[in-house]
XYZ file of C-alpha atoms in Angstrom:
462
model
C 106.773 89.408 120.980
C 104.720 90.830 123.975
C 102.752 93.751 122.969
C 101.045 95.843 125.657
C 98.631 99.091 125.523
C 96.285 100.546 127.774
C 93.769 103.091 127.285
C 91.216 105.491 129.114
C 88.843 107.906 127.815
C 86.858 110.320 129.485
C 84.106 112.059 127.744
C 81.363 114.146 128.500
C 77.642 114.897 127.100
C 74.672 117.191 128.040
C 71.118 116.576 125.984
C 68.292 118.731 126.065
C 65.204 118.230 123.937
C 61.383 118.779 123.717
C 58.707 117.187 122.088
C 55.269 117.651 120.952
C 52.563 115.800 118.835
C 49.245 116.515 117.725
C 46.439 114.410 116.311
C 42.814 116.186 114.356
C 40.197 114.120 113.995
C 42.206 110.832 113.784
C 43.188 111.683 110.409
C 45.848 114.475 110.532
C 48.781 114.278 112.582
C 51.724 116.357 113.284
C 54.993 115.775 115.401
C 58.071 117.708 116.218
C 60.829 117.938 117.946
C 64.081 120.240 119.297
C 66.938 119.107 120.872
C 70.207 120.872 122.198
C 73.070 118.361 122.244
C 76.975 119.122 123.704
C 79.896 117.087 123.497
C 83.479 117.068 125.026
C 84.081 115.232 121.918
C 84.200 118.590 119.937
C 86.267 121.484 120.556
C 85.391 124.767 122.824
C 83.649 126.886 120.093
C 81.651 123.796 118.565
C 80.254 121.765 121.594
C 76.533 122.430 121.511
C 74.225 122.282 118.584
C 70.561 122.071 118.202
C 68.918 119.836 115.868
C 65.208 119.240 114.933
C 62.642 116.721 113.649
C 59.037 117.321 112.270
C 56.938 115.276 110.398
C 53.253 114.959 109.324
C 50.546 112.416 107.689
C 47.552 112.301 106.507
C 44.974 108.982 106.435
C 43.693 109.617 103.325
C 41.550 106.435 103.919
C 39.437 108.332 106.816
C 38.287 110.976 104.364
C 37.943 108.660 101.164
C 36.267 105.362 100.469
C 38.204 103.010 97.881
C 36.986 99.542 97.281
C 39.658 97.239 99.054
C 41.839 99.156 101.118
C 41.257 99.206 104.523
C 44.050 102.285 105.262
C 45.841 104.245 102.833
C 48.192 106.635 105.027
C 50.538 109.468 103.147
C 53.490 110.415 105.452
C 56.765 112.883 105.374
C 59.149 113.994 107.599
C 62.531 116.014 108.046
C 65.033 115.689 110.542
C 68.628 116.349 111.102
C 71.168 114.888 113.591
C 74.744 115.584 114.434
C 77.546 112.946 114.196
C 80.444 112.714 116.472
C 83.860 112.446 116.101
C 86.313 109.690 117.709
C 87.357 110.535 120.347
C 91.103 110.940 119.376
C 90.213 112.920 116.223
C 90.482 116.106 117.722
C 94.075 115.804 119.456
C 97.415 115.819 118.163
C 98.992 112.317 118.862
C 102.168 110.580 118.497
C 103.395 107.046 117.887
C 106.989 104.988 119.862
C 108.298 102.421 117.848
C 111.499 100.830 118.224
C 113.188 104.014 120.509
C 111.888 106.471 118.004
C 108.733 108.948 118.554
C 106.668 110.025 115.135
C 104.380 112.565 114.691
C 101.016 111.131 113.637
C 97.918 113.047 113.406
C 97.780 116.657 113.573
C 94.628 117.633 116.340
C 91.986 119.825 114.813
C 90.094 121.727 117.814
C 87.666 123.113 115.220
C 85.763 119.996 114.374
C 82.684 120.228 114.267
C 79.402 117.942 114.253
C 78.520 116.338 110.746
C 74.808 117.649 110.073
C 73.098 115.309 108.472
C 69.552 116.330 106.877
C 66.868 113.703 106.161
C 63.641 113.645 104.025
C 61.920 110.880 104.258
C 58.399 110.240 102.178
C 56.450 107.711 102.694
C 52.865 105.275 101.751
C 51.536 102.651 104.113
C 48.415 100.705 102.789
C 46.697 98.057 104.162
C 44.652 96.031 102.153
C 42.218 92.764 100.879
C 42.464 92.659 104.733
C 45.872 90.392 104.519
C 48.209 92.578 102.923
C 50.118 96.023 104.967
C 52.348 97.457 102.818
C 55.310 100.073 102.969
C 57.324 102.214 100.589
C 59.512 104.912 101.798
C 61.631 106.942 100.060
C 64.712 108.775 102.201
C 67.274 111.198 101.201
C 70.367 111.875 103.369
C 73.220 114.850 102.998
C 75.774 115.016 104.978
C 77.425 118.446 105.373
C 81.043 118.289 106.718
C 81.006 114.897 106.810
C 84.338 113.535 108.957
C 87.780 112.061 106.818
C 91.315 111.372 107.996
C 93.124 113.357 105.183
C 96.540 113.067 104.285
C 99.114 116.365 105.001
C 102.104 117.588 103.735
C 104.733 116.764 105.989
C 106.084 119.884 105.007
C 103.194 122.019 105.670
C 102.086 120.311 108.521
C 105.135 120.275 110.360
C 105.922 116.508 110.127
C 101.989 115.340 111.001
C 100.686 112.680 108.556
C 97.061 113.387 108.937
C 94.698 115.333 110.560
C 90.931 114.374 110.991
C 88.719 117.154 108.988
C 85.344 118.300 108.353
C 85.812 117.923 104.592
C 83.207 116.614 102.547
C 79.559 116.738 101.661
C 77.574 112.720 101.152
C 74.530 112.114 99.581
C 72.448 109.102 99.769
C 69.242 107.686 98.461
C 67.828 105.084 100.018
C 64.730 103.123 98.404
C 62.971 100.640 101.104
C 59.741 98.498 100.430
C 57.996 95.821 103.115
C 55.545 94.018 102.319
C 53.591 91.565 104.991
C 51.249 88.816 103.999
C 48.586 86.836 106.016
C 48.562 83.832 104.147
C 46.555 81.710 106.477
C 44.780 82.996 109.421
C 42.943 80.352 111.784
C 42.594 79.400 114.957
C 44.962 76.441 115.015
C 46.529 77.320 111.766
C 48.484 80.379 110.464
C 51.072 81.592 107.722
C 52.305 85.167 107.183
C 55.579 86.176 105.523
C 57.163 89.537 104.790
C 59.502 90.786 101.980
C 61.724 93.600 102.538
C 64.177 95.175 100.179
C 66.153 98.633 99.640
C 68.529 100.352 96.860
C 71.214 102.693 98.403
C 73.363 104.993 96.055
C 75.472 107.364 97.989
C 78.008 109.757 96.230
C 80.241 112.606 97.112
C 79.116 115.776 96.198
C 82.121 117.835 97.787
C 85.607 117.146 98.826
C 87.607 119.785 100.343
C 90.878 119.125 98.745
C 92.503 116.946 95.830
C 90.926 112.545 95.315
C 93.252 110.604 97.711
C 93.648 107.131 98.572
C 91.688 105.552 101.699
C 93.798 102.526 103.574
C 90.662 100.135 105.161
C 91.540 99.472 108.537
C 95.220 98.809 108.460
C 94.018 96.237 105.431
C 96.775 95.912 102.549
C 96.861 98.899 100.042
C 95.064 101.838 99.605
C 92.428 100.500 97.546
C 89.388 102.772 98.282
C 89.230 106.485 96.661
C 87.839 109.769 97.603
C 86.928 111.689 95.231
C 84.435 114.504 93.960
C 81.617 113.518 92.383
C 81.933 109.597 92.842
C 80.320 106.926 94.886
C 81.042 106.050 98.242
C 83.121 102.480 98.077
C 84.928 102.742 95.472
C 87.784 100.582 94.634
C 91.011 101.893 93.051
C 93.836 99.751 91.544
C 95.857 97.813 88.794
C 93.874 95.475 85.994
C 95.299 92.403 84.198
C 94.734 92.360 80.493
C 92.512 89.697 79.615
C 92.196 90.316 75.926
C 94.104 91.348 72.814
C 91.787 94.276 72.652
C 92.539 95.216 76.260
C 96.495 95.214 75.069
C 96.575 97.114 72.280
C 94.833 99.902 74.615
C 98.362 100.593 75.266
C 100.093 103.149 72.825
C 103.129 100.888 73.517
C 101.786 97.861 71.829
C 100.984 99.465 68.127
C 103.030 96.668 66.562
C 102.179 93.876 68.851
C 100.680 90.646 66.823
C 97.967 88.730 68.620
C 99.473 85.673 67.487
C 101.859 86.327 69.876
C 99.645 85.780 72.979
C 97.295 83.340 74.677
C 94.505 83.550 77.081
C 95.171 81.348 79.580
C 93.376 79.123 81.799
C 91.968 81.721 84.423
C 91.063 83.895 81.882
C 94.337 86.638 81.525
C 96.046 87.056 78.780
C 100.040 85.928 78.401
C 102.996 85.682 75.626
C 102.279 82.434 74.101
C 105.859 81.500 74.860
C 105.296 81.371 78.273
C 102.350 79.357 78.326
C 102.593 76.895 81.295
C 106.031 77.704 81.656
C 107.613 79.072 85.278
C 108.043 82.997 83.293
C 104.240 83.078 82.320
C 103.329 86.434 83.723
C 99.878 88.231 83.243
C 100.185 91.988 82.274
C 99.037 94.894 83.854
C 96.315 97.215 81.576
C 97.832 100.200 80.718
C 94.638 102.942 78.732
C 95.096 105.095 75.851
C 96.046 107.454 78.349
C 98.610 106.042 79.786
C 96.548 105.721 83.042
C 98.193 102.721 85.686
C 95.104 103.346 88.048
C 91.596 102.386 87.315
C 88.558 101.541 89.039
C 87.971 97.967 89.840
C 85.265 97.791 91.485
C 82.266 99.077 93.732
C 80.729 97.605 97.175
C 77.848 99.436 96.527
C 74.912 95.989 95.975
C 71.824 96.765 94.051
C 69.395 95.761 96.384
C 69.571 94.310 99.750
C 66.630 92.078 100.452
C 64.483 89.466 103.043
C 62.502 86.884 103.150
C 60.711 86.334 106.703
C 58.238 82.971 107.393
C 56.207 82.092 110.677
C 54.060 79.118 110.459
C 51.961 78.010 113.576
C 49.775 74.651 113.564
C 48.333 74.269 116.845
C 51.281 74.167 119.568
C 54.331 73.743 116.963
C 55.889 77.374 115.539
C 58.632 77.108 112.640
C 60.169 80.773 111.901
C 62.628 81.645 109.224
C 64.409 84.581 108.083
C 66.615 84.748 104.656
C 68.296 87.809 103.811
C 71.380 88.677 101.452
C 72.348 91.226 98.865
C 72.826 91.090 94.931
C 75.490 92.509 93.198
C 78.596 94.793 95.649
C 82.322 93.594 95.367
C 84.394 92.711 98.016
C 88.126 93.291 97.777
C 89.667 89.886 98.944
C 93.306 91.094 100.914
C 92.999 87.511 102.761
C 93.649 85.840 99.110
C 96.128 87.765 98.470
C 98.371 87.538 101.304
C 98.148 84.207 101.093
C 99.121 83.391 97.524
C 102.204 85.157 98.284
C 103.976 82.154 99.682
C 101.161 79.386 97.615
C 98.865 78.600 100.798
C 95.699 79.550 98.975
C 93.892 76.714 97.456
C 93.660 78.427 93.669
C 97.123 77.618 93.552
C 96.747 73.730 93.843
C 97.004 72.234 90.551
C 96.811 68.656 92.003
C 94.508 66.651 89.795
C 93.873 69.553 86.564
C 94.981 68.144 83.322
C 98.640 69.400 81.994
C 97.603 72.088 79.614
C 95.172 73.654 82.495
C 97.867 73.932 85.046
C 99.809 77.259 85.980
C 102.773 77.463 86.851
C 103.124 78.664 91.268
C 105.353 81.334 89.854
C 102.437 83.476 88.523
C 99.814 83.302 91.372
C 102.710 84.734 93.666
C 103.827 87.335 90.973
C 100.648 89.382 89.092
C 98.177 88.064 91.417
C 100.140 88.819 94.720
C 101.646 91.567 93.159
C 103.309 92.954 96.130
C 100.057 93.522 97.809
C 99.110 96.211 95.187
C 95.361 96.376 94.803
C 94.841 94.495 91.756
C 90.927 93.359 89.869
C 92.248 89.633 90.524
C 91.409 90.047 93.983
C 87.782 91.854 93.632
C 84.811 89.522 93.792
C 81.248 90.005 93.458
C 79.861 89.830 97.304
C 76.133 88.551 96.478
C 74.573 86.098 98.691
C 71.717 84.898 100.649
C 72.300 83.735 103.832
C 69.595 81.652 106.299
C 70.015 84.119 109.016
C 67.667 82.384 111.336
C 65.482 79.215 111.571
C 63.828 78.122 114.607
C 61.560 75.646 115.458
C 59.077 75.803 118.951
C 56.608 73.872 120.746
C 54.238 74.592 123.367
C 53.165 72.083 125.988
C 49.655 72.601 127.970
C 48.330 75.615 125.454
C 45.440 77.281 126.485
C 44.348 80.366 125.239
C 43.356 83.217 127.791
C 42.555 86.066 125.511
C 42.267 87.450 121.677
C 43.292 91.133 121.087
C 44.148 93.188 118.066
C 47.614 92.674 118.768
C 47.160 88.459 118.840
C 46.573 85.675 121.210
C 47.354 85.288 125.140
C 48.034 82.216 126.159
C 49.585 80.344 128.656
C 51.745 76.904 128.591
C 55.130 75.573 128.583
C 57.508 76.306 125.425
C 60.357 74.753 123.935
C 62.496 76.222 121.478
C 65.260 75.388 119.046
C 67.452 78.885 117.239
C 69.692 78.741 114.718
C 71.583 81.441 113.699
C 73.774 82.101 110.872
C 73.078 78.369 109.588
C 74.274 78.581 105.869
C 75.319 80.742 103.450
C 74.462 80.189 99.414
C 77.459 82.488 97.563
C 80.375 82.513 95.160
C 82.116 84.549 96.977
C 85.376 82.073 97.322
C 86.563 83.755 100.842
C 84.951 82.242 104.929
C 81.939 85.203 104.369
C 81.301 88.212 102.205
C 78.798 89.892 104.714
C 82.395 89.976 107.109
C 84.749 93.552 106.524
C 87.903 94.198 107.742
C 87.498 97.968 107.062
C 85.995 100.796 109.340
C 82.424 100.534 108.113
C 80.080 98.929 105.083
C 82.027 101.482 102.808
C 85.029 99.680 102.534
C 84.480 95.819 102.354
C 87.906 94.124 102.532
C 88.420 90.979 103.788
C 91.443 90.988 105.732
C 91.659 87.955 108.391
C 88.288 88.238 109.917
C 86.329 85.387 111.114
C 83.205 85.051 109.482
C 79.308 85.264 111.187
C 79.363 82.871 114.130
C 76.942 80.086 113.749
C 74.769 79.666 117.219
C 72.390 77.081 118.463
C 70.708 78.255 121.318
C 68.000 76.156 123.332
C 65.118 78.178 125.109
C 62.395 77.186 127.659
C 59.389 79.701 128.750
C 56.852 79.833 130.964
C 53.455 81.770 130.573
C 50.855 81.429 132.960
């Protein structure tokens, strides 16, 4: 099949802004800012808004003597910003598909920007003259936040969706940095820094009923809007994995566990289909009767880093680790795949007899007609050695010494690495890699993972 598109998109922005800042006595400064923004991107009665930023902070250090601390700064700022639409969002547009034109996505002229309000707080102290360190506290709502809701054909006149300014987000963001001069000598010196931050993000208003979100073309619905809930949830079917779990269903009053075995990966089955090419998992059904549950989050618990540069005379090493702990991924690339046996969990090559399963169920429950399903969500921590290089200077000689480090001049040779390895259980190429529009919807859907790159490097200084 030959597929062919073509596209071309004109849009148009104007920006005013102005600035001021002001410093007393080196010790209390103020900054602030207005800015008039327009975009084509909008339509006619919502293309220009003004936005501002101010912020203040106070060296509390300059004013007060404390034993070890070379700066103590208190800081805080507010700020909003307006964010666009795509630039399709606010046209009506249709699709042609075998002959047939279909009404897609109804336009919506009155979009407007997304405000989004920041407070940010913030402590910088420097210390034991080695130590600097940060902790900032930030708190983000979005009002009229952009989402591609789903219309009533009948309503709507046969449009699917139409792009709206429909909800209100939330987020709290906890960061911390902290930088360490280890070793500090003329031919010798260590520093590292540590970073880290804790996002939670919810929904505080949704402009019409919870709905289902479809990631980028990716499988099922499996994410869910709805009031009052996280950002990144996912929404779909569980497999019973204990007697308990069954007898949850009203259905299965008179059901005898000695009917039923757990098998090998962990679900539970009718013991007379143990092994056998009818052993099926079942799907949890609550006291409610509810099909639907939540399955999992991508939301981690703390992203972090790990940042070393050593120097010893000419030769510099440098490394960077970062990862996250704890955030599911929802792995669509699995599941397509065990629909016709090509993904590895189905080999039973080499497992003793009463450990294998039969083909027939990883193609049944855990394909399960591409269905969102809790067999498919896996926890996404990792850390990942993001960069390592390695660099050596030929003919140093050192012109200068400032507060911002050494000049010097010489020929250098360097080795990056990028992406090198990747410590995780995540069973899928990469769990830092989405399919889906943004962070919120982590689905691995045929991506290629993080490129690894070797890059050589030669500089002059003179």
């Amino acid at each position: 099949q030959l597929f062919v598109s073509s596209q071309d998109e004109l849009s148009r922005s104007s920006n005013y802004l102005g600035s001021a800042s002001m410093d007393f006595r080196d010790r209390y400064l103020l900054d602030g800012l207005v800015r008039s923004d327009g975009s084509s991107l909008f339509g006619a009665d919502a293309r220009r808004n003004t936005f501002y930023r101010i912020s203040g902070a106070y060296r509390v250090s300059e004013d007060i003597h404390i034993p070890g601390i070379n700066e103590l700064k208190l800081r805080a700022a507010r700020g909003t910003a307006g964010l666009r639409p795509s630039f399709l969002d606010q046209y009506e547009y249709y699709t042609l598909a075998g002959g047939q034109i279909s009404k897609q996505q109804l336009g919506n002229k009155g979009l407007k920007p997304a405000i989004q309000t920041e407070d940010e707080f913030g402590v910088n102290v420097s210390f034991a003259n080695r130590f600097d360190l940060e902790v900032v506290q930030a708190n983000r709502l979005t009002k009229g936040a952009f989402l591609n809701i789903p219309l009533s054909l009948a309503q709507s006149g046969g449009f699917i969706s139409q792009v709206q300014n429909a909800a209100d987000v939330q987020a709290r963001t906890t960061e911390l940095s902290l930088n360490t001069r280890v070793f500090s000598r003329p031919d010798f010196s260590y520093n590292f820094t540590l970073t880290g931050d804790h996002t939670t993000q919810k929904i505080l208003k949704l402009g019409r009923a919870p709905f289902r979100v479809n990631a980028g073309g990716q499988g099922q619905d499996v994410f869910y809007y709805k009031e009052g809930e996280a950002l990144g949830i996912i929404y779909g079917q569980r497999l019973v994995r204990s007697f308990a779990q069954l007898k949850d269903n009203p259905a299965n009053a008179n059901a005898l566990e000695s009917d039923y075995v757990v098998n090998p990966l962990g679900y539970l089955v009718l013991a007379s289909t143990r092994g056998k090419p009818n052993e099926a998992a079942i799907k949890y059904i609550s006291p409610t009767g509810a099909v639907q549950h939540k399955i999992g989050d991508v939301n981690p618990d703390f992203n972090f880093g790990f940042a070393n540069n050593f120097r010893f005379k000419g030769f510099g090493l440098y490394a960077l680790f970062d990862g996250q702990q704890g955030g599911d991924v929802y792995n669509f690339t699995k599941q397509w795949m065990l629909q016709d046996y090509r993904h590895g969990i189905a080999d039973q090559a080499g497992k003793p007899q009463d450990q294998k399963i039969n083909a027939n169920f990883y193609a049944g429950a855990m394909y399960n007609g591409l269905v969102a399903s809790d067999a498919l969500v896996e926890d996404g921590s990792y850390v990942k050695l993001r960069e390592l290089s390695a660099s050596y200077t030929l003919g140093q000689k050192m012109l200068a010494s400032t507060g911002l480090g050494r000049i010097t001049s010489g020929v250098k040779l360097a080795l990056i690495g990028r992406n090198l390895y990747t410590w995780t259980d995540y069973t899928g190429f990469d769990p830092e890699v989405t399919a889906g529009n943004d962070f919120n919807f982590r689905i691995d859907g045929f991506r290629y993972p993080n490129f690894r790159t070797i890059t050589g490097q030669i500089e002059l200084s003179f």
